[in-house]
Amino acid sequence: MVMGSNPMSALTSTKPTPIPTHEQDDHDSPSSTALLSFNTDSSSSSSSSSPSPSSNKTLFVSLILITSIALSTSFAFAFLFFTSSSSCSSSSLPPLTPSLVPRPLAKLKRPIVLLLSSDGFRFGYQFKTSTPNIARLIANGTEAETGLIPVFPSLTFPNHYSIATGLYPAYHGIINNHFLDPLSGEAFYMGSHDPKWWLGEPLWETVVNNGLKAATYFWPGSEVKKGPWTCPVGFCRHYNGSVPFEERVDAVLSYFDLPSDEIPDFMTLYFEDPDHQGHKVGADDPEITDAVARIDSMIGRLIKGLEQRGVFEDVSVIMVGDHGMVGTCDKKLIFLDDLAPWIEIPKDWVLTHTPVLAIRPPSGYDPADVVRKMNEGLSSGKVDNGKNLKVYLKQDLPSRLHYAASDRIPPIIGLIEEGFKVEQKKTKRQECGGSHGYDNAVFSMRTIFIGHGPRFARGRKIPSFENVQIYNLVTSILNIKGAPNNGSTTFAESVLLSGA
């Protein structure tokens, strides 16, 4: 896909790849087998003689007594169970089994979705400290039990825009946080707002296309004026990392103070933490614990504000992260200069070193030959940590990564093992920190998904899924027509309660 091309033509020329839903047939599940075997063959008995009539009478009486006792015990347990269940039903605890009936709106006139992102919130962070507010959303909502799977590369801008569009980076165009146009040589960076970079149709544009209102607070791509989306003043905040989290939450809450017809139907809210801390200290530092506690307090502030307005149970709150985090240290390094005996990789060939190695050789060099020689050196045992880097032609990458169908993606991509880094040459620098961007199959790259609201069952756990599915979840809740995307058309049906 050439940069600056029409996003819709790109989608029609390449058929989106649906992701299977979590609901699959159980035809392949093994049949149950008996744990105990009973031999009823009389020939195996210890005695071959027949029992006497008196023995039969005694045995018969014993069986009647045992049966009577068992029945009495069963009735007693049944009585205790049902009386206990009725007494618990009036408590504040969520039901043990999710309700299959959507909750009707009590105050709002129509569905409203608030999509909230906590950058770098690795799955499992919610257990680092007490997170009562996040726990409340989980207990009364639907959670991806083992986390949300990011798209590859597991970086901030590609993933936030995949959540917003339902497209893999190869189709929405933001293939990295930084990259070059292969034709013009122009550079994309995280402050680039020219619509030629941003393909596909993000949710805020979809919402406006359907005659509804949207408001965005710091979401990558939301400042781009594209299609019917003009980034309206007061409803589209330009990114400013110095704005306190409390101010962001209060601004979103203020939308609910507007007249009913003016409340945005779709809203986004973004926090930089705990990604900000993770890059400095890794995933296991007390500073991460503090950051997670702060995010939880912001969720509490949001819940309290919605409750004060009487709309908490009406609003569909979807809390996600964009990726996880893993600790890195400079003892886990791979140096491209160490490949010199096999092939020289000049610095100007390399677009990004870590955590995705991206190489575009100049004309006159065969990318396949470069890949062959690099892998020969890396697997030789003579390059430090060489076994922790595998280089591919992009079309030969595992298909599950969906990282080939764009000219913006360089022809050579290196997959780096979790926690390792690639650098050009050796230095004396020694530092530890955290990183992300690795293969999205790596568990440490997973983040969170929690859905709370009228269409999300209480206390429900669902299997992990890729974040390209979220677009269709939002359009289904809002009951609007979405744009073509890589998500499954049936995924929302498998996750959401049926519409009222």
Short mmCIF file of C-alpha atoms in Angstrom, two decimals, residues 124-416:
data_model
loop_
_atom_site.label_atom_id
_atom_site.label_comp_id
_atom_site.label_asym_id
_atom_site.label_seq_id
_atom_site.Cartn_x
_atom_site.Cartn_y
_atom_site.Cartn_z
CA GLY A 124 -1.35 -8.71 35.61
CA TYR A 125 -0.65 -5.16 36.78
CA GLN A 126 -4.14 -5.17 38.29
CA PHE A 127 -2.82 -7.65 40.88
CA LYS A 128 0.24 -5.59 41.86
CA THR A 129 -1.65 -3.62 44.46
CA SER A 130 -5.16 -2.99 45.70
CA THR A 131 -7.24 -1.84 42.72
CA PRO A 132 -10.79 -1.72 44.11
CA ASN A 133 -12.21 0.38 41.28
CA ILE A 134 -10.81 -1.71 38.46
CA ALA A 135 -11.92 -4.78 40.43
CA ARG A 136 -15.42 -3.34 40.58
CA LEU A 137 -15.55 -3.01 36.80
CA ILE A 138 -14.31 -6.59 36.45
CA ALA A 139 -16.73 -8.04 39.02
CA ASN A 140 -19.73 -6.35 37.44
CA GLY A 141 -18.62 -6.56 33.83
CA THR A 142 -16.89 -8.70 31.23
CA GLU A 143 -13.13 -9.33 31.28
CA ALA A 144 -10.67 -10.94 28.89
CA GLU A 145 -9.51 -13.51 31.42
CA THR A 146 -5.92 -13.75 30.24
CA GLY A 147 -5.63 -10.31 28.72
CA LEU A 148 -6.08 -8.40 25.47
CA ILE A 149 -3.71 -9.26 22.60
CA PRO A 150 -2.12 -6.27 20.85
CA VAL A 151 -1.41 -6.16 17.14
CA PHE A 152 2.15 -6.42 15.87
CA PRO A 153 4.23 -4.40 16.41
CA SER A 154 3.08 -3.98 20.01
CA LEU A 155 3.75 -0.23 19.98
CA THR A 156 1.59 2.69 21.09
CA PHE A 157 0.52 4.35 17.85
CA PRO A 158 -0.09 1.22 15.76
CA ASN A 159 -2.18 -0.31 18.54
CA HIS A 160 -4.24 2.72 19.48
CA TYR A 161 -5.12 3.21 15.84
CA SER A 162 -5.94 -0.48 15.41
CA ILE A 163 -8.34 -0.21 18.36
CA ALA A 164 -9.92 2.85 16.74
CA THR A 165 -10.22 1.40 13.21
CA GLY A 166 -10.44 -2.37 13.64
CA LEU A 167 -7.58 -2.65 11.13
CA TYR A 168 -4.12 -4.17 11.32
CA PRO A 169 -1.29 -1.63 10.88
CA ALA A 170 -0.61 -2.80 7.31
CA TYR A 171 -4.12 -1.60 6.43
CA HIS A 172 -4.50 1.54 8.56
CA GLY A 173 -1.04 2.79 7.62
CA ILE A 174 0.52 3.49 11.03
CA ILE A 175 3.01 0.64 10.84
CA ASN A 176 5.31 1.96 13.58
CA ASN A 177 5.70 4.95 15.88
CA HIS A 178 8.24 6.28 13.37
CA PHE A 179 8.67 5.30 9.72
CA LEU A 180 9.48 6.66 6.25
CA ASP A 181 7.48 7.01 3.07
CA PRO A 182 9.44 4.72 0.70
CA LEU A 183 8.65 6.93 -2.29
CA SER A 184 9.07 10.48 -1.01
CA GLY A 185 11.38 9.72 1.90
CA GLU A 186 9.11 11.82 4.12
CA ALA A 187 9.12 10.83 7.79
CA PHE A 188 6.13 10.00 9.96
CA TYR A 189 6.47 10.84 13.62
CA MET A 190 3.98 10.83 16.47
CA GLY A 191 3.05 14.46 15.88
CA SER A 192 2.18 13.95 12.20
CA HIS A 193 -1.41 15.02 11.59
CA ASP A 194 -1.55 14.99 7.80
CA PRO A 195 -4.47 12.69 6.86
CA LYS A 196 -2.40 11.04 4.12
CA TRP A 197 -0.71 8.93 6.81
CA TRP A 198 -3.87 7.85 8.61
CA LEU A 199 -5.85 5.38 6.51
CA GLY A 200 -9.05 3.54 7.38
CA GLU A 201 -11.97 5.01 9.30
CA PRO A 202 -11.54 5.57 13.05
CA LEU A 203 -14.47 5.32 15.43
CA TRP A 204 -14.94 9.06 15.87
CA GLU A 205 -15.29 9.39 12.09
CA THR A 206 -17.68 6.41 11.95
CA VAL A 207 -19.81 7.94 14.71
CA VAL A 208 -20.11 11.26 12.87
CA ASN A 209 -20.83 9.44 9.60
CA ASN A 210 -23.84 7.92 11.33
CA GLY A 211 -25.19 11.27 12.48
CA LEU A 212 -24.00 10.95 16.08
CA LYS A 213 -21.57 12.99 18.19
CA ALA A 214 -18.04 12.09 19.30
CA ALA A 215 -15.53 13.55 21.75
CA THR A 216 -11.88 12.56 22.03
CA TYR A 217 -9.43 13.23 24.82
CA PHE A 218 -5.90 12.38 23.72
CA TRP A 219 -6.18 9.40 21.37
CA PRO A 220 -3.58 8.89 18.62
CA GLY A 221 -5.09 9.97 15.34
CA SER A 222 -7.97 11.92 16.85
CA GLU A 223 -6.42 15.30 16.01
CA VAL A 224 -6.32 14.42 12.31
CA LYS A 225 -9.00 16.25 10.34
CA LYS A 226 -10.29 13.59 8.03
CA GLY A 227 -13.60 12.82 6.37
CA PRO A 228 -16.46 14.35 8.36
CA TRP A 229 -14.28 14.64 11.49
CA THR A 230 -13.10 18.22 11.97
CA CYS A 231 -11.64 17.81 15.48
CA PRO A 232 -14.27 20.17 16.93
CA VAL A 233 -13.24 22.68 19.57
CA GLY A 234 -14.21 21.50 23.04
CA PHE A 235 -14.76 17.94 21.84
CA CYS A 236 -11.30 17.09 20.48
CA ARG A 237 -8.41 17.76 22.84
CA HIS A 238 -4.96 18.24 21.32
CA TYR A 239 -2.40 16.14 23.10
CA ASN A 240 -0.67 17.74 26.06
CA GLY A 241 1.01 15.32 28.44
CA SER A 242 1.18 17.91 31.20
CA VAL A 243 -2.60 17.98 31.68
CA PRO A 244 -3.33 16.33 35.07
CA PHE A 245 -5.23 13.06 34.94
CA GLU A 246 -7.89 14.50 37.23
CA GLU A 247 -8.56 17.30 34.76
CA ARG A 248 -8.99 14.78 31.96
CA VAL A 249 -11.51 12.74 33.93
CA ASP A 250 -13.44 15.85 34.97
CA ALA A 251 -13.59 17.06 31.36
CA VAL A 252 -15.18 13.79 30.25
CA LEU A 253 -17.62 13.95 33.17
CA SER A 254 -18.60 17.47 32.16
CA TYR A 255 -19.99 16.11 28.89
CA PHE A 256 -22.70 14.41 30.93
CA ASP A 257 -23.77 17.81 32.28
CA LEU A 258 -24.76 18.92 28.78
CA PRO A 259 -28.38 18.79 27.61
CA SER A 260 -29.29 15.21 26.76
CA ASP A 261 -29.19 15.73 22.99
CA GLU A 262 -25.69 17.25 23.16
CA ILE A 263 -23.96 14.50 25.14
CA PRO A 264 -21.45 12.78 22.83
CA ASP A 265 -22.42 9.23 21.92
CA PHE A 266 -18.79 8.11 21.85
CA MET A 267 -15.89 9.39 23.96
CA THR A 268 -12.23 8.50 24.42
CA LEU A 269 -9.99 9.06 27.43
CA TYR A 270 -6.23 8.43 27.55
CA PHE A 271 -3.60 8.13 30.30
CA GLU A 272 0.15 7.81 29.61
CA ASP A 273 0.72 5.71 32.72
CA PRO A 274 2.00 3.15 33.54
CA ASP A 275 3.90 3.13 30.20
CA HIS A 276 5.80 6.25 31.23
CA GLN A 277 7.19 4.55 34.33
CA GLY A 278 7.65 1.17 32.64
CA HIS A 279 10.18 2.49 30.15
CA LYS A 280 12.27 3.89 32.97
CA VAL A 281 12.18 1.05 35.50
CA GLY A 282 10.81 -2.04 33.77
CA ALA A 283 7.73 -4.01 34.74
CA ASP A 284 8.52 -5.01 38.32
CA ASP A 285 9.54 -1.83 40.11
CA PRO A 286 7.57 -0.27 43.01
CA GLU A 287 7.16 2.79 40.79
CA ILE A 288 4.89 0.67 38.57
CA THR A 289 2.82 -0.28 41.62
CA ASP A 290 2.31 3.40 42.43
CA ALA A 291 1.35 4.18 38.85
CA VAL A 292 -1.21 1.37 38.78
CA ALA A 293 -2.71 2.61 42.06
CA ARG A 294 -3.00 6.09 40.54
CA ILE A 295 -4.80 4.75 37.47
CA ASP A 296 -7.19 2.89 39.76
CA SER A 297 -7.90 6.12 41.64
CA MET A 298 -8.74 7.79 38.31
CA ILE A 299 -11.17 4.97 37.54
CA GLY A 300 -12.69 5.58 40.97
CA ARG A 301 -13.00 9.29 40.22
CA LEU A 302 -14.74 8.48 36.95
CA ILE A 303 -17.14 5.99 38.54
CA LYS A 304 -18.01 8.39 41.35
CA GLY A 305 -18.70 11.21 38.89
CA LEU A 306 -20.92 9.02 36.74
CA GLU A 307 -22.78 7.79 39.81
CA GLN A 308 -23.36 11.32 41.04
CA ARG A 309 -24.99 12.03 37.70
CA GLY A 310 -27.02 8.84 37.88
CA VAL A 311 -25.62 7.40 34.63
CA PHE A 312 -22.91 4.92 35.69
CA GLU A 313 -25.02 1.85 34.92
CA ASP A 314 -26.15 3.38 31.61
CA VAL A 315 -22.70 4.14 30.17
CA SER A 316 -20.70 1.41 28.46
CA VAL A 317 -17.16 1.82 29.84
CA ILE A 318 -14.52 -0.11 27.90
CA MET A 319 -11.13 -0.07 29.63
CA VAL A 320 -8.14 -1.23 27.60
CA GLY A 321 -4.40 -0.89 27.30
CA ASP A 322 -2.41 -0.78 24.07
CA HIS A 323 0.36 -3.22 24.98
CA GLY A 324 2.30 -4.71 27.87
CA MET A 325 5.87 -4.21 29.08
CA VAL A 326 8.99 -6.28 29.73
CA GLY A 327 12.25 -5.48 31.50
CA THR A 328 15.36 -4.95 29.38
CA CYS A 329 19.03 -4.66 30.30
CA ASP A 330 22.15 -3.97 28.27
CA LYS A 331 23.48 -7.48 28.85
CA LYS A 332 20.78 -8.62 26.41
CA LEU A 333 22.16 -6.94 23.31
CA ILE A 334 22.71 -7.93 19.69
CA PHE A 335 25.07 -5.76 17.64
CA LEU A 336 24.67 -5.47 13.88
CA ASP A 337 28.36 -4.66 13.46
CA ASP A 338 29.11 -8.19 14.71
CA LEU A 339 27.65 -9.47 11.43
CA ALA A 340 30.44 -7.88 9.40
CA PRO A 341 32.15 -11.25 8.58
CA TRP A 342 28.96 -12.25 6.76
CA ILE A 343 27.48 -8.91 5.66
CA GLU A 344 27.84 -5.26 6.55
CA ILE A 345 24.60 -3.54 7.61
CA PRO A 346 25.23 0.22 7.35
CA LYS A 347 23.39 2.43 9.79
CA ASP A 348 21.50 4.21 7.01
CA TRP A 349 19.89 0.92 5.97
CA VAL A 350 18.24 0.57 9.37
CA LEU A 351 14.96 2.38 9.98
CA THR A 352 14.41 1.03 13.51
CA HIS A 353 16.68 -1.16 15.62
CA THR A 354 14.50 -2.14 18.59
CA PRO A 355 12.10 -3.67 19.38
CA VAL A 356 11.38 -4.23 15.69
CA LEU A 357 14.41 -4.40 13.43
CA ALA A 358 13.40 -2.79 10.13
CA ILE A 359 15.85 -2.65 7.24
CA ARG A 360 15.45 -1.19 3.76
CA PRO A 361 18.57 -1.85 1.65
CA PRO A 362 19.20 0.56 -1.23
CA SER A 363 18.52 -0.45 -4.80
CA GLY A 364 21.13 -2.85 -6.09
CA TYR A 365 20.97 -5.06 -3.03
CA ASP A 366 18.79 -8.14 -3.04
CA PRO A 367 16.80 -8.22 0.24
CA ALA A 368 16.65 -12.01 0.10
CA ASP A 369 20.44 -12.18 -0.05
CA VAL A 370 20.73 -9.77 2.88
CA VAL A 371 18.33 -11.90 4.95
CA ARG A 372 20.20 -15.12 4.11
CA LYS A 373 23.59 -13.73 5.11
CA MET A 374 22.27 -12.09 8.29
CA ASN A 375 20.62 -15.31 9.47
CA GLU A 376 23.77 -17.27 8.63
CA GLY A 377 25.77 -15.04 10.93
CA LEU A 378 23.14 -14.94 13.67
CA SER A 379 22.90 -18.74 13.78
CA SER A 380 26.65 -19.32 13.62
CA GLY A 381 27.17 -19.18 17.38
CA LYS A 382 29.83 -16.50 16.84
CA VAL A 383 27.55 -13.47 17.32
CA ASP A 384 26.67 -12.57 20.90
CA ASN A 385 23.00 -13.37 21.53
CA GLY A 386 22.56 -14.02 17.80
CA LYS A 387 20.09 -16.83 18.40
CA ASN A 388 17.67 -14.24 19.86
CA LEU A 389 17.14 -12.48 16.52
CA LYS A 390 15.54 -13.97 13.41
CA VAL A 391 15.41 -11.95 10.20
CA TYR A 392 12.68 -12.33 7.57
CA LEU A 393 11.58 -10.98 4.25
CA LYS A 394 8.35 -9.32 5.28
CA GLN A 395 6.28 -11.62 3.09
CA ASP A 396 7.79 -14.60 4.93
CA LEU A 397 6.85 -13.38 8.40
CA PRO A 398 4.35 -15.57 10.27
CA SER A 399 0.97 -14.83 8.70
CA ARG A 400 -0.58 -14.33 12.16
CA LEU A 401 1.33 -11.02 12.39
CA HIS A 402 -0.53 -9.54 9.37
CA TYR A 403 2.53 -7.40 8.70
CA ALA A 404 3.22 -7.45 4.99
CA ALA A 405 0.47 -5.78 2.93
CA SER A 406 1.88 -2.25 2.87
CA ASP A 407 4.71 -0.55 1.01
CA ARG A 408 5.39 1.38 4.20
CA ILE A 409 6.66 -1.80 5.84
CA PRO A 410 10.36 -2.23 4.92
CA PRO A 411 11.28 -5.42 3.02
CA ILE A 412 13.35 -6.86 5.89
CA ILE A 413 11.95 -7.31 9.39
CA GLY A 414 13.78 -8.82 12.36
CA LEU A 415 11.87 -10.45 15.21
CA ILE A 416 13.71 -9.99 18.49
#
